[in-house]
Coordinates of C-alpha atoms in Angstrom, one line a residue:
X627 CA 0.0 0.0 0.0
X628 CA 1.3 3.2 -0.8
X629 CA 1.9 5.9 1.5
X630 CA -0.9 8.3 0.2
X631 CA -3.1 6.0 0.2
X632 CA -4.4 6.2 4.2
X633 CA -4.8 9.5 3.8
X634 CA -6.9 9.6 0.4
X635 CA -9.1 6.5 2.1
X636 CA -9.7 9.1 5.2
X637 CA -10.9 11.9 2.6
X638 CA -13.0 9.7 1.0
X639 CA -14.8 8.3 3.9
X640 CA -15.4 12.6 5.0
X641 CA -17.8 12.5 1.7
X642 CA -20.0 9.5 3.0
X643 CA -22.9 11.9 4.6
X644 CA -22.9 14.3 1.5
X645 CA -23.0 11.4 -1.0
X646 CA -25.9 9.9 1.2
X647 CA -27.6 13.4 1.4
X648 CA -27.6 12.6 -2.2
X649 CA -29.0 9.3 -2.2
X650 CA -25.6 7.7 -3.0
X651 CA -24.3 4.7 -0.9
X652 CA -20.6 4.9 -0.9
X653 CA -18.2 1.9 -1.0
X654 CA -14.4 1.7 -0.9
X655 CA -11.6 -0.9 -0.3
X656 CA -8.0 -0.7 -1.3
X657 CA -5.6 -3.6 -3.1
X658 CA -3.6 -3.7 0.3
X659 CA -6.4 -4.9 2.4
X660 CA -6.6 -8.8 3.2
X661 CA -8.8 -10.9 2.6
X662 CA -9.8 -9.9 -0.9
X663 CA -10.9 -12.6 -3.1
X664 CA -13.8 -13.4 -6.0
X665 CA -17.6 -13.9 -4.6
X666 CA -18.0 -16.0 -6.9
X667 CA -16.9 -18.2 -9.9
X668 CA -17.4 -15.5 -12.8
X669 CA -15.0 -13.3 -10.4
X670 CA -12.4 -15.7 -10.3
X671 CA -12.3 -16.9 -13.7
X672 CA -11.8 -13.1 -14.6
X673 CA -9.3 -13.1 -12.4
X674 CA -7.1 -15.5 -13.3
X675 CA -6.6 -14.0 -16.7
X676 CA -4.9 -10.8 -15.0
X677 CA -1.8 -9.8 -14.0
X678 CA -1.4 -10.1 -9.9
X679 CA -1.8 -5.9 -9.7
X680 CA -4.7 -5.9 -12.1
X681 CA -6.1 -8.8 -10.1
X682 CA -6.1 -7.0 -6.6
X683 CA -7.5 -3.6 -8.5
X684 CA -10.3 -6.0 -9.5
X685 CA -11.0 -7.7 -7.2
X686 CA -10.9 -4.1 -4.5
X687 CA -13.5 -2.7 -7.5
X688 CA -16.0 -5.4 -7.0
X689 CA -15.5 -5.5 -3.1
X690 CA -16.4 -2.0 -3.5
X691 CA -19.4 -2.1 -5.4
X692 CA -20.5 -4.4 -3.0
X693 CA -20.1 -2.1 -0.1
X694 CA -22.1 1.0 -1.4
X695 CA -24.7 -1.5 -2.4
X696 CA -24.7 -2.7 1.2
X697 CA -25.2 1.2 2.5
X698 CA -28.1 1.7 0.4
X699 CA -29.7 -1.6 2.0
X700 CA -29.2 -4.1 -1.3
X701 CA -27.1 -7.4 -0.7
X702 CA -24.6 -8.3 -4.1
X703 CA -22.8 -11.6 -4.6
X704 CA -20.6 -11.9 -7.2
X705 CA -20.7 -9.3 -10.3
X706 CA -19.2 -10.9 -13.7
X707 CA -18.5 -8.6 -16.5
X708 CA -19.0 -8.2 -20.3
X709 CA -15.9 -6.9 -21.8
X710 CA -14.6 -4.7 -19.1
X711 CA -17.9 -3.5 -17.7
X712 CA -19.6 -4.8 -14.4
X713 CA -22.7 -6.8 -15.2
X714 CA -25.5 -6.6 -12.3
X715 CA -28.1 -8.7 -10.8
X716 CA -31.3 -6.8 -11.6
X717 CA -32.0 -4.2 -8.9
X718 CA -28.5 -3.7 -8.3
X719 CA -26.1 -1.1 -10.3
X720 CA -23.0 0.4 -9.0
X721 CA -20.1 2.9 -10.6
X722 CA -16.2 2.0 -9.9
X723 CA -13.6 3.8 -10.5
X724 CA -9.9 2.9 -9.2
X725 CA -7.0 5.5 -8.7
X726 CA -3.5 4.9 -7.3
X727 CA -4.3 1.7 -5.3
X728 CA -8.0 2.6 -4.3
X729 CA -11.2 1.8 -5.4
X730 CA -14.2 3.3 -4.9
X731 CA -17.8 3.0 -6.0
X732 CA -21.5 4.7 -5.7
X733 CA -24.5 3.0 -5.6
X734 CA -28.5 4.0 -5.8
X735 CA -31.2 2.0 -3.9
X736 CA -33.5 0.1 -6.7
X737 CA -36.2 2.5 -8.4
X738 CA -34.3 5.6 -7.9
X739 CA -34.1 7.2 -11.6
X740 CA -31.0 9.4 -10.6
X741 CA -28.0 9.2 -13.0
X742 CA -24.8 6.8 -11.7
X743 CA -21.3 7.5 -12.5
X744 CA -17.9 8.2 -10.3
X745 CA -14.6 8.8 -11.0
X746 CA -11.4 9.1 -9.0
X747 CA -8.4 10.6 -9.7
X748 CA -5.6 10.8 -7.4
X749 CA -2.9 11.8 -9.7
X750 CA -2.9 14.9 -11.9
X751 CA -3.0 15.0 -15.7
X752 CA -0.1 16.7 -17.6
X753 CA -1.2 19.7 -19.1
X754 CA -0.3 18.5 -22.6
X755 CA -3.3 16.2 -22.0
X756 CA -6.2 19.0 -22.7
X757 CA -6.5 18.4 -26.0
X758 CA -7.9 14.7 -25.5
X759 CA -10.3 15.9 -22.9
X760 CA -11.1 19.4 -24.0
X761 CA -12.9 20.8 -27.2
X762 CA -11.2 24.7 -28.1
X763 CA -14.5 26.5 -26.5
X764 CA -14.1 24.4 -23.2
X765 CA -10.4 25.3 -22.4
X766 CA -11.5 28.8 -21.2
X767 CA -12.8 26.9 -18.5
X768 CA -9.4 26.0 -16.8
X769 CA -8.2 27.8 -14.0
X770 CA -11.5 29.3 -13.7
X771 CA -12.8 29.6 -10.1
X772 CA -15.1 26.8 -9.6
X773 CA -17.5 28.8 -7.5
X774 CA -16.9 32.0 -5.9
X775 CA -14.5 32.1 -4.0
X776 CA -13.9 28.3 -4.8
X777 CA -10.7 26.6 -6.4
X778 CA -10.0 27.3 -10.5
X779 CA -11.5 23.8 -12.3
X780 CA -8.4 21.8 -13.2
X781 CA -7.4 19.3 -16.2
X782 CA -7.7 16.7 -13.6
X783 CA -11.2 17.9 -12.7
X784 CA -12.7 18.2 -16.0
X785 CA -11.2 15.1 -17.0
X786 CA -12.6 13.6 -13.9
X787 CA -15.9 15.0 -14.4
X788 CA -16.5 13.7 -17.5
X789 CA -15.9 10.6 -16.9
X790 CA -18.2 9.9 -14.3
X791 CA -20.6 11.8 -17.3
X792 CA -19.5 9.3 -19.5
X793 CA -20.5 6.3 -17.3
X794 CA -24.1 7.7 -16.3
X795 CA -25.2 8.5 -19.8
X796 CA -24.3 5.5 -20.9
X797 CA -26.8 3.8 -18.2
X798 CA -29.6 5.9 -19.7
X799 CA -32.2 3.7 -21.4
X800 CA -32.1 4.0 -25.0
X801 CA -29.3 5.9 -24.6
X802 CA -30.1 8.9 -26.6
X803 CA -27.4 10.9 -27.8
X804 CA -24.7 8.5 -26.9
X805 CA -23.7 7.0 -29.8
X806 CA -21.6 10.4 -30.9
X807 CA -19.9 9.6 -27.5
X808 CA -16.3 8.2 -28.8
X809 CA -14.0 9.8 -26.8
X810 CA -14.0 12.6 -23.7
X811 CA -14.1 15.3 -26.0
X812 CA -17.4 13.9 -27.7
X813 CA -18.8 15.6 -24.3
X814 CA -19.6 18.7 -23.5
X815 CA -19.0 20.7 -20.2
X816 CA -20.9 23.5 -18.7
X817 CA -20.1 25.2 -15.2
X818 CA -23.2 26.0 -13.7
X819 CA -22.7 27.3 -9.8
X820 CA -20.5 24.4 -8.1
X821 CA -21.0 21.9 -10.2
X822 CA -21.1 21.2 -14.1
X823 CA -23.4 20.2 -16.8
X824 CA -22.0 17.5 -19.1
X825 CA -24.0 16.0 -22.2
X826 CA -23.1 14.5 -25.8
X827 CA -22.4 16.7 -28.3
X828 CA -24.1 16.3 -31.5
X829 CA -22.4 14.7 -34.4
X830 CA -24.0 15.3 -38.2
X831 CA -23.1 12.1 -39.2
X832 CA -24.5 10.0 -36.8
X833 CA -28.4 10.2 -35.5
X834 CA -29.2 9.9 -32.0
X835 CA -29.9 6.0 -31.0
X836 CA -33.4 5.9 -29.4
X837 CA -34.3 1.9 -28.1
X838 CA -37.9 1.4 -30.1
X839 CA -39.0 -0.5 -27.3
X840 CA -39.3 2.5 -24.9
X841 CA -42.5 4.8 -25.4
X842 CA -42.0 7.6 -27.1
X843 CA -43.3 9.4 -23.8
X844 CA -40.6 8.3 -22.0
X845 CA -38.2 9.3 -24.1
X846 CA -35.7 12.6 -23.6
X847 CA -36.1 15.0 -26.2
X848 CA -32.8 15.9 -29.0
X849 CA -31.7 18.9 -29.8
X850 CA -30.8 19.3 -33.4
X851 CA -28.3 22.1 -33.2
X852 CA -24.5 20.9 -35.1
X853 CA -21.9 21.5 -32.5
X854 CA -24.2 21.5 -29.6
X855 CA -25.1 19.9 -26.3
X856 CA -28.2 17.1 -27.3
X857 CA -29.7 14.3 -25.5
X858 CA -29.5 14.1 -21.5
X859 CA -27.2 15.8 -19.2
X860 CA -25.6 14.6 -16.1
X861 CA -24.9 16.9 -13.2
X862 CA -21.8 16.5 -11.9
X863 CA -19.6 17.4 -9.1
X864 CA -15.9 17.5 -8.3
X865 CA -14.6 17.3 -5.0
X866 CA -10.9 18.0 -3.8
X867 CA -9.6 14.3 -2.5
X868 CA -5.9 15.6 -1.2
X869 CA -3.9 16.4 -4.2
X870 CA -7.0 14.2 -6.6
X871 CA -10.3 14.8 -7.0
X872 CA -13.3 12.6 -6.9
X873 CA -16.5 13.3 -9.4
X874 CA -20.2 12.2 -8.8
X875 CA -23.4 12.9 -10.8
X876 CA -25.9 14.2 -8.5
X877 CA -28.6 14.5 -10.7
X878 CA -29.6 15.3 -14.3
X879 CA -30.5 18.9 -15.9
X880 CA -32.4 20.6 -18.4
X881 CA -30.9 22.7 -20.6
X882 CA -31.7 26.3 -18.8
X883 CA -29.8 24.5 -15.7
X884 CA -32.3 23.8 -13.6
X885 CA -32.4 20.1 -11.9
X886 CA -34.8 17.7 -13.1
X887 CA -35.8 14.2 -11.8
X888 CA -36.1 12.4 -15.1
X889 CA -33.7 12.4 -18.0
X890 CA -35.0 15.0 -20.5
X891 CA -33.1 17.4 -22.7
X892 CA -33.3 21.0 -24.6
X893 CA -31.7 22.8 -26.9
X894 CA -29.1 24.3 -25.1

């Protein structure tokens, strides 16, 4: 275990009673704990294709998971995967993310129609990195304060940010929008008070991916506009975790920034 590691543990456990303000059960574990090992056989046949670190970051993920599903009152055995995404029992969905030894993962209690998406980052990204996470009209937005009188958003931060983004659109049902997602810059970032807006950005070659099987009542409405925001937006916050950050969606938003239960969208 490395030596920054107690203290990033300590800073994430500080975030429990904010995250559960939110309706987010937290979970966290770190490779140097003992008594990791697979729940189950799906685990450990995943397992014993990895490399010995990659094996105790995997196995720390899923102990995770199964932690902040345990603090929003839902029991997990083992969770397989398909490619390299966690596969759930019904009822059960968690987010993990894994930084510099630690994992860490959010969970919502079944029914709740919140967006679910973490990410942790305990080292910072070179600055020559922006140009794979930002778009030219979103670089204005480092070393920006935050909020006033809050920190300037960071590489690190956006970066973070849109990752957890990334991971709760994806977990939208039909997914609208998503399929111009290709790479961090495909998304689009908006600072609204302490937090920011993040949604697909529209691509003119490719139409936005609506499941047929879903009413068309209960699906979010697309914006048309080339270059814009389209589809649903996540809500996201970034916290300070020592020199790291950690991101969470709260919620989604509409397109004039206000809140909103359900996963709709506007022009924006």
């Amino acid at each position: 275990m490395t030596a920054g590691v107690p203290a990033a543990v300590a800073a994430l456990t500080r975030l429990r009673p904010r995250l559960a303000a939110a309706g987010l059960g937290l979970g966290l574990a770190h490779v140097g704990e003992p008594g990791l090992c697979p729940a189950g056989p799906a685990e450990a046949s995943a397992a014993a294709t990895m490399t010995p670190g990659r094996r105790r970051e995997f196995l720390a993920g899923r102990e995770a998971a199964r932690r902040a599903l345990r603090a929003v009152g839902v029991d997990c055995g083992e969770i397989p995967r398909e490619g390299r995404l966690p596969v759930f029992a019904p009822g059960r969905s968690a987010s993990i993310s894994h930084s510099a030894g630690i994992a860490v993962a959010v969970a919502r209690a079944p029914g709740e129609h919140a967006p679910l998406g973490c990410d942790l980052e305990l080292r910072p990204l070179p600055c020559d990195a922006a140009r794979l996470v930002l778009a030219p009209e979103e670089e204005p937005l480092l070393g920006t304060p935050a909020t006033a009188g809050g920190g300037p958003w960071s590489l690190t931060g956006l970066f973070s940010a849109k990752e957890a983004a990334w991971k709760a659109l994806h977990l939208v049902p039909g997914r609208a929008g998503t399929a111009s997602m290709r790479t961090l810059r495909d998304l689009r970032a908006e600072p609204y008070g302490d937090a920011l807006h993040i949604g697909p950005r529209l691509d003119p070659h490719v139409g936005p991916r609506i499941d047929p099987h879903i009413a068309p009542s209960s699906r979010p409405r697309i914006a048309s506009r080339a270059g814009q925001s389209y589809g649903v937006r996540a809500r996201v916050r970034v916290l300070p975790v020592g020199a790291g950050v950690f991101s969470y969606a709260v919620g989604w938003a509409d397109a004039d920034g206000r809140s909103t239960p359900e996963p709709t969208a506007r022009r924006s």
